[in-house]
XYZ file of C-alpha atoms in Angstrom:
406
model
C 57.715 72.981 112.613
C 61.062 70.762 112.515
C 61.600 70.822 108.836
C 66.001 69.035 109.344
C 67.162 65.940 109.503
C 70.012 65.148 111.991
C 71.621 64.202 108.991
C 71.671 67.324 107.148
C 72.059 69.388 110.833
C 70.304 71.985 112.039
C 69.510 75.913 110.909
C 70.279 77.350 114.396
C 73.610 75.396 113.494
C 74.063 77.035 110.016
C 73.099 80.319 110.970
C 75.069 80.527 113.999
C 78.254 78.652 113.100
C 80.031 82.470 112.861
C 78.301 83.484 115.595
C 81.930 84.744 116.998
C 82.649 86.197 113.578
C 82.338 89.660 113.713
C 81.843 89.917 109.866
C 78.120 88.422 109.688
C 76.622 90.644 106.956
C 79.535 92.111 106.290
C 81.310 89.756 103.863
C 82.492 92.399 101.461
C 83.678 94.620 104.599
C 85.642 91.812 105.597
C 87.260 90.915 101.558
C 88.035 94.544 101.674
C 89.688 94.302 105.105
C 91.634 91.106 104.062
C 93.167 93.250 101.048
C 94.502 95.969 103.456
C 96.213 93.469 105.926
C 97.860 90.911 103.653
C 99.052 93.496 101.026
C 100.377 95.917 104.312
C 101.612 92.602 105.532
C 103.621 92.105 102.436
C 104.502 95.681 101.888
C 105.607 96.125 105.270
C 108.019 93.182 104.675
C 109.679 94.921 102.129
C 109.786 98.121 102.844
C 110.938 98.047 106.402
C 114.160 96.312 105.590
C 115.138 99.360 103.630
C 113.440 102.692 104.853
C 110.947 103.609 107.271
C 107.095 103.179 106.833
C 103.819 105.992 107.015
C 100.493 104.388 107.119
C 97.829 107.232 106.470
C 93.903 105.963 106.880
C 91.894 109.510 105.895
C 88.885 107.803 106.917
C 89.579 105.830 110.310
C 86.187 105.894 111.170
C 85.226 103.472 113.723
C 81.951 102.201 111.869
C 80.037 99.590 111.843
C 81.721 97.960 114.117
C 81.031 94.628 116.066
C 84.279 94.391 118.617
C 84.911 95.991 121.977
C 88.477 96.237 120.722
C 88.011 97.414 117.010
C 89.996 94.784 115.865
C 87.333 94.747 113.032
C 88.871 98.360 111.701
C 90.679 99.270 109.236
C 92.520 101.540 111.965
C 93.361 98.364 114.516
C 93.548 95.924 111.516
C 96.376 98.216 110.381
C 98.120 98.662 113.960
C 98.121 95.173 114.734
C 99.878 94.203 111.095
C 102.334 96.916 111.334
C 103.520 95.801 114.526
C 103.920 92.423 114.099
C 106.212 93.296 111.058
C 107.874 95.668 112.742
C 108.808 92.864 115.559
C 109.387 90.339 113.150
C 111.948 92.449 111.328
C 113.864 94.038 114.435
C 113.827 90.273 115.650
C 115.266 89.123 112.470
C 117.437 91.647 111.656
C 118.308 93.385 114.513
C 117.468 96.780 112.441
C 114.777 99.147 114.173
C 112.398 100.763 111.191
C 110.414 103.156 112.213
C 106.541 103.046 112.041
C 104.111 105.580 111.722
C 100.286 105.875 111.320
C 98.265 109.127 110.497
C 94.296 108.506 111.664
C 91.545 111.071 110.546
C 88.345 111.246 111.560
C 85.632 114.096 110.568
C 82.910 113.008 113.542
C 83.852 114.658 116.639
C 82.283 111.433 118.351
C 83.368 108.749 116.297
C 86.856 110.399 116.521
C 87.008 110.421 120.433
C 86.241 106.888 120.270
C 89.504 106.536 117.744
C 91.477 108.421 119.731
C 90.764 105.923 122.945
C 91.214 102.923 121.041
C 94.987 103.693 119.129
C 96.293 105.951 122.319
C 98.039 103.257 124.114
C 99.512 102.269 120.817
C 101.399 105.321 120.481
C 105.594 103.984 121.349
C 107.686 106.951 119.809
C 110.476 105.481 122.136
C 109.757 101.829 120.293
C 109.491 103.342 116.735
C 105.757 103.446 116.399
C 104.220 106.633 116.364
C 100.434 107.611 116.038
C 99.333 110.925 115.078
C 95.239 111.756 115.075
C 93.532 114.331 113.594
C 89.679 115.564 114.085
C 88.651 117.401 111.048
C 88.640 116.723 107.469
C 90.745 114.512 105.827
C 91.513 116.993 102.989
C 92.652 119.249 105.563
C 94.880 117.864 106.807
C 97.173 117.391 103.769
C 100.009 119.839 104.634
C 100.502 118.007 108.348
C 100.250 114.502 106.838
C 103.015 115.262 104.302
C 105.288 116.656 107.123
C 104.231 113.695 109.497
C 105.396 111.146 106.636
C 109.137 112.765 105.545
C 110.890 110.753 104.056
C 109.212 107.557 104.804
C 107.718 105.522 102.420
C 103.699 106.119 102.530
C 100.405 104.074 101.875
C 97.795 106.118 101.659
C 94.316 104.294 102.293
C 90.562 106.401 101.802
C 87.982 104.321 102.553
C 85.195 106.901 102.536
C 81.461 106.544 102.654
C 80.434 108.229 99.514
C 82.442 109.567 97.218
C 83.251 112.966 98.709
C 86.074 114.070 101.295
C 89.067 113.287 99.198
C 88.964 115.627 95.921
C 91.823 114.270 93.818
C 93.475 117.581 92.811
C 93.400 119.016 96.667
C 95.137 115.388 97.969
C 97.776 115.324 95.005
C 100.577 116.599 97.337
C 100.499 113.271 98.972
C 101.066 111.737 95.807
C 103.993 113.368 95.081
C 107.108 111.630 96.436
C 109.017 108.954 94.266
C 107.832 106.088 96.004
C 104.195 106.154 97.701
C 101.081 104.381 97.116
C 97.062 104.468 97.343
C 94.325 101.931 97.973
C 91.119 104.002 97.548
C 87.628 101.990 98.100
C 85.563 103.336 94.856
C 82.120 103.428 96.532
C 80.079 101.886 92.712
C 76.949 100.821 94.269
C 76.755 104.677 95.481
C 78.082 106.314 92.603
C 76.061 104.096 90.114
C 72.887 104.976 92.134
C 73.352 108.736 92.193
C 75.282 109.496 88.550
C 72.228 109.335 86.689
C 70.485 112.037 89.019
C 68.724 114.970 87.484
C 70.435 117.253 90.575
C 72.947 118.805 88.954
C 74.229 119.962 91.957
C 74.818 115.813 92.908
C 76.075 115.297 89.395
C 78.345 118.266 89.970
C 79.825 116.275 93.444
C 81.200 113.876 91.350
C 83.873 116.628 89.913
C 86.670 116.111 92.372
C 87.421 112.632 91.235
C 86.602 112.515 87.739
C 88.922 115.124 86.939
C 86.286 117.737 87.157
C 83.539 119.631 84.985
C 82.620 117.643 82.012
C 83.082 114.614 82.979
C 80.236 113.573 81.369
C 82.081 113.611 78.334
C 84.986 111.827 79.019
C 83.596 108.648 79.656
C 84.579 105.639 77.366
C 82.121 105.306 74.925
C 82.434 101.701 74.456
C 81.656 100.617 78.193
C 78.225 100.729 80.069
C 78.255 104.100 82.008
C 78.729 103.058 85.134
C 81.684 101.114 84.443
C 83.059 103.866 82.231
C 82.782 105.925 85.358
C 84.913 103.556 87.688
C 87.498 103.299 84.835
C 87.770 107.579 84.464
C 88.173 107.502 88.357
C 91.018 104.819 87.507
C 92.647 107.268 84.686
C 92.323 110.693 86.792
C 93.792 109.021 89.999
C 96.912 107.503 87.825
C 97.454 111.127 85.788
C 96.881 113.244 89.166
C 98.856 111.203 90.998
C 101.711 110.166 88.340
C 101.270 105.958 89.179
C 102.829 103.917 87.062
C 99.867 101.822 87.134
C 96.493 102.256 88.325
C 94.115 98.849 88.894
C 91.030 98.102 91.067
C 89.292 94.643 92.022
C 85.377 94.591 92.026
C 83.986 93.105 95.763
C 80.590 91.743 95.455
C 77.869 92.161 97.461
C 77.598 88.812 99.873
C 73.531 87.434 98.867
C 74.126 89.067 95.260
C 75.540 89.067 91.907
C 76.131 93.051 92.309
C 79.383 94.753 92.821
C 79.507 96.617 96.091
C 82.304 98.845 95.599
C 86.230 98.851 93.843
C 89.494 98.350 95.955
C 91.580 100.668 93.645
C 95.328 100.853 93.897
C 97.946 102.880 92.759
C 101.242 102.452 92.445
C 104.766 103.685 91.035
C 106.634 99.887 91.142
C 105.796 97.315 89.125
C 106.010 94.926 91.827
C 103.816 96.410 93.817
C 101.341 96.055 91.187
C 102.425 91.880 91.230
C 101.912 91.596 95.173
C 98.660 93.488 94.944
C 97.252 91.100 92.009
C 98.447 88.545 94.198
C 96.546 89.244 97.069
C 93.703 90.376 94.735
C 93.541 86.675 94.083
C 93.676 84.940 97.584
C 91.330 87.900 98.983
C 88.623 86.719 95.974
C 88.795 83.010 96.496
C 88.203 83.757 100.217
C 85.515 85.993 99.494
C 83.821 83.790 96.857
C 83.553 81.120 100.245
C 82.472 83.730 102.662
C 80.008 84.815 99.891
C 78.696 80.920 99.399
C 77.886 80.280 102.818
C 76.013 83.774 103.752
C 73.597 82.932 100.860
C 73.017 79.129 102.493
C 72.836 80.983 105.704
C 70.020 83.267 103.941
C 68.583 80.604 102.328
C 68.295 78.170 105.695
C 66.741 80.972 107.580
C 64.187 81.669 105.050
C 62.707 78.115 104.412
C 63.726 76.249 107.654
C 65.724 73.662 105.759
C 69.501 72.866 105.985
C 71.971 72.686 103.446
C 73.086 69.107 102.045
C 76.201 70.198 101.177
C 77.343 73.342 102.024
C 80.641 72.460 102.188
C 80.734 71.314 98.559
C 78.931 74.317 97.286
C 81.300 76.907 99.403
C 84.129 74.473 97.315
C 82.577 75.105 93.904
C 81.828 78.943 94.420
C 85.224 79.761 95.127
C 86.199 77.281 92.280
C 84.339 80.188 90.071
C 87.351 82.310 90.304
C 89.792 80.026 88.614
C 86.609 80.118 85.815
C 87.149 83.965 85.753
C 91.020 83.767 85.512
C 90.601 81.322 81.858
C 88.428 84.190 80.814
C 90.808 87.048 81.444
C 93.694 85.139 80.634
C 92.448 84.651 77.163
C 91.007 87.898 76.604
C 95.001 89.161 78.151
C 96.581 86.555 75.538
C 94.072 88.358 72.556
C 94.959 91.850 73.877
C 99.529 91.213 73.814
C 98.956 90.047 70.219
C 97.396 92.707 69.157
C 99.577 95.244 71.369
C 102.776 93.074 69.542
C 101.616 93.165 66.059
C 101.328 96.981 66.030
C 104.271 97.891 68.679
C 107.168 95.197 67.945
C 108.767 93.446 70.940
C 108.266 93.906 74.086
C 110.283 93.167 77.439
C 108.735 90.641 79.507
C 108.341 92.895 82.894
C 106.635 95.816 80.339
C 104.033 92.955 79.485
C 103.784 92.454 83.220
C 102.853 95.950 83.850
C 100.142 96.273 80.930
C 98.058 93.378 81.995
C 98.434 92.672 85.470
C 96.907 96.566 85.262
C 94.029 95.585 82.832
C 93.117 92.440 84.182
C 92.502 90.635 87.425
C 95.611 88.388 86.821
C 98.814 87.412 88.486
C 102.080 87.158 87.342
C 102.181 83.875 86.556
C 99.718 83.957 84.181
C 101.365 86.327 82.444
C 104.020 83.770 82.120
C 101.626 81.229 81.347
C 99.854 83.502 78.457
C 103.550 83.670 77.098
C 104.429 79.817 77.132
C 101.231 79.028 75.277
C 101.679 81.541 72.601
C 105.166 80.391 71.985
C 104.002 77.054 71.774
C 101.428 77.357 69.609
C 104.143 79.621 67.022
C 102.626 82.850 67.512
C 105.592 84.354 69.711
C 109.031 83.558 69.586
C 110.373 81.279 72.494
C 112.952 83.931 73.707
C 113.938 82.762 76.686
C 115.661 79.479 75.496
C 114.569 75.772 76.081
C 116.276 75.648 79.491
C 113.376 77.889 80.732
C 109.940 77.189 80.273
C 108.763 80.853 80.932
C 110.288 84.146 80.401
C 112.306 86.348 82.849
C 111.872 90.048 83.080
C 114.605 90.715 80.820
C 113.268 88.282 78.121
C 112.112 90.043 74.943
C 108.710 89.038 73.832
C 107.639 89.255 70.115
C 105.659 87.604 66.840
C 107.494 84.882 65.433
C 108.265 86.008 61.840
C 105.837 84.604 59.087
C 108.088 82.635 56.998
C 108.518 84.030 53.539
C 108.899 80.353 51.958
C 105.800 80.560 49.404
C 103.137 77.717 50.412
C 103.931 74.440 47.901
């Protein structure tokens, strides 16, 4: 039964309008995969002009895949990214950084099919260098850390479960001075299974929650799941030695329920900025993606078109900006209190301790500082020239005048 109006256009419209996007159903796949390229992106940027570049996936899979090409993977997502830097720079600059990536795979056949895909990838002579490996990824430790020298690494685990990368076992690629981590956090798994009577399961959960016990380490003062994400958070930044340790909850696409954590580690404080950065474009676009699979649900289960699904893709990713007032005044709450007992603070050290507690950007920082100094809570320190601080700016209360009240 024809349900539409030609005014309000068709279902077969809505629900095939991404019938070329490979990402149907997989809207949290793809926020996750928009993370990895535009933070590599950035990083790649940077680092390249100074030292050479080691881009370790310990779970290249393919999976759950929907090109002939893979340029859906993390793997091909990574290759393409890298190399387009890599040109970009040597056209630029004229200098020639080197590029490798390290690609594990445990399946024999899922591995063969890696293997295919990345081989004529492999330019040694260029700069870019592939290395695979079939077996496990914690393994292969001791060969990763000799393929990466003295390059700069980013680690990325994107497992299925939670097992395969036990935290103390992996340290040694933690342990140079500069290196960092994006781990995906699989919640929805680990909420399901943490409550299981198996010890056995409960016991699997060792490895990254610092081991036996972890039961009672959890924060106290946070639902359990969450206190679980947030001890994976603390035992990755203590093994490890980050300077700072945050994550960014993905959503599932039809739901109100967190699919998993991108968690990242990191041992420069502007990493940390970049990665908040692209925490924030990656969940504005994700908040639109996530809008117009639910119409999409919705139009294929009662026959009727949207009447504006453009408007409503507009408000949903509007939400985040609704999230931001909410952590920025929780952040603003959380540096008085951190002044009042701790004195002054330097502007990049108030940086660091928010941008790692909450899903902000730099900028607000800056903002959360001009606002308290105009209300007379902080002192403006960095002069009326400048309406927000610099890193070198000392932030602290303004004194309570000792005047007594007339």
């Amino acid at each position: 039964m024809e349900r539409i109006s030609a005014a309000n256009g068709s279902v077969s419209g809505i629900v095939n309008e991404i019938v070329n996007n490979p990402y149907d159903g997989r809207e949290s796949t793809q926020a996750k995969h928009f993370i990895l390229e535009h933070y590599l992106r950035a990083l790649a940027f940077k680092i390249l002009r100074i030292n050479d570049l080691t881009y370790v996936d310990g779970f290249s899979g393919p999976w759950m895949t929907a090109t002939e090409d893979f340029s859906d993977s993390s793997f091909m997502i990574a290759i393409k990214t890298l190399k387009d830097a890599q040109e970009t720079i040597r056209n630029g600059t004229g200098r020639r950084p080197n590029i490798r990536c390290f690609f594990s795979e445990n399946n024999r056949a899922t591995f063969i099919k890696l293997e295919s895909a990345v081989r004529d990838f492999h330019d040694p002579d260029n700069g870019f260098s592939i290395k695979t490996h079939s077996g496990r990824f914690e393994d292969a430790i001791d060969v990763i850390r000799e393929f990466v020298g003295s390059s700069f690494p980013l680690i990325f685990i994107d497992p299925k479960g939670w097992a395969g990368y036990p935290l103390d076992k992996i340290k040694p690629l933690f342990s140079q001075k500069k290196c960092e981590v994006i781990i995906n956090f699989m919640f929805d798994h680990v909420k399901r299974f943490s409550n299981s009577l198996d010890e056995t399961l409960v016991q699997s959960f060792d490895p990254i929650l610092g081991g036996a016990g972890w039961q009672e380490r959890l924060d106290p003062s946070l639902p359990k799941d969450l206190a679980i994400e947030k001890l994976f958070r603390d035992t990755l930044k203590d093994v490890g030695n980050f300077h700072y340790v945050a994550s960014t909850g993905i959503n599932r696409a039809t739901m109100d329920k967190t699919h998993y954590f991108i968690t990242y580690g990191t041992k420069h404080l502007k990493g940390l900025v970049v990665f908040r950065d692209t925490e924030y474009k990656a969940r504005r676009f994700h908040e639109r993606n996530r809008a117009n699979a639910k119409e999409r649900e919705r139009a294929e289960r009662t026959g009727m078109g949207p009447l504006f699904p453009k408007y409503q893709a507009d408000l949903d990713e509007e939400n985040v900006e609704i999230d931001i007032v909410q952590e920025k005044a929780t952040a603003s709450e959380r540096l008085e209190q951190v002044l009042s007992t701790d004195g002054q603070q330097r502007f990049d050290k108030v940086v660091g301790m928010l941008l790692e507690r909450y899903q902000l950007r730099e900028t607000h920082i800056k903002d959360i500082c001009a606002d308290l100094a105009k209300s007379g809570k902080i002192e403006n320190t960095w002069g009326s020239g400048n309406k927000k601080p610099r890193n070198e700016c000392m932030i602290r209360m303004k004194p309570v005048s000792e005047e007594a009240p007339r």
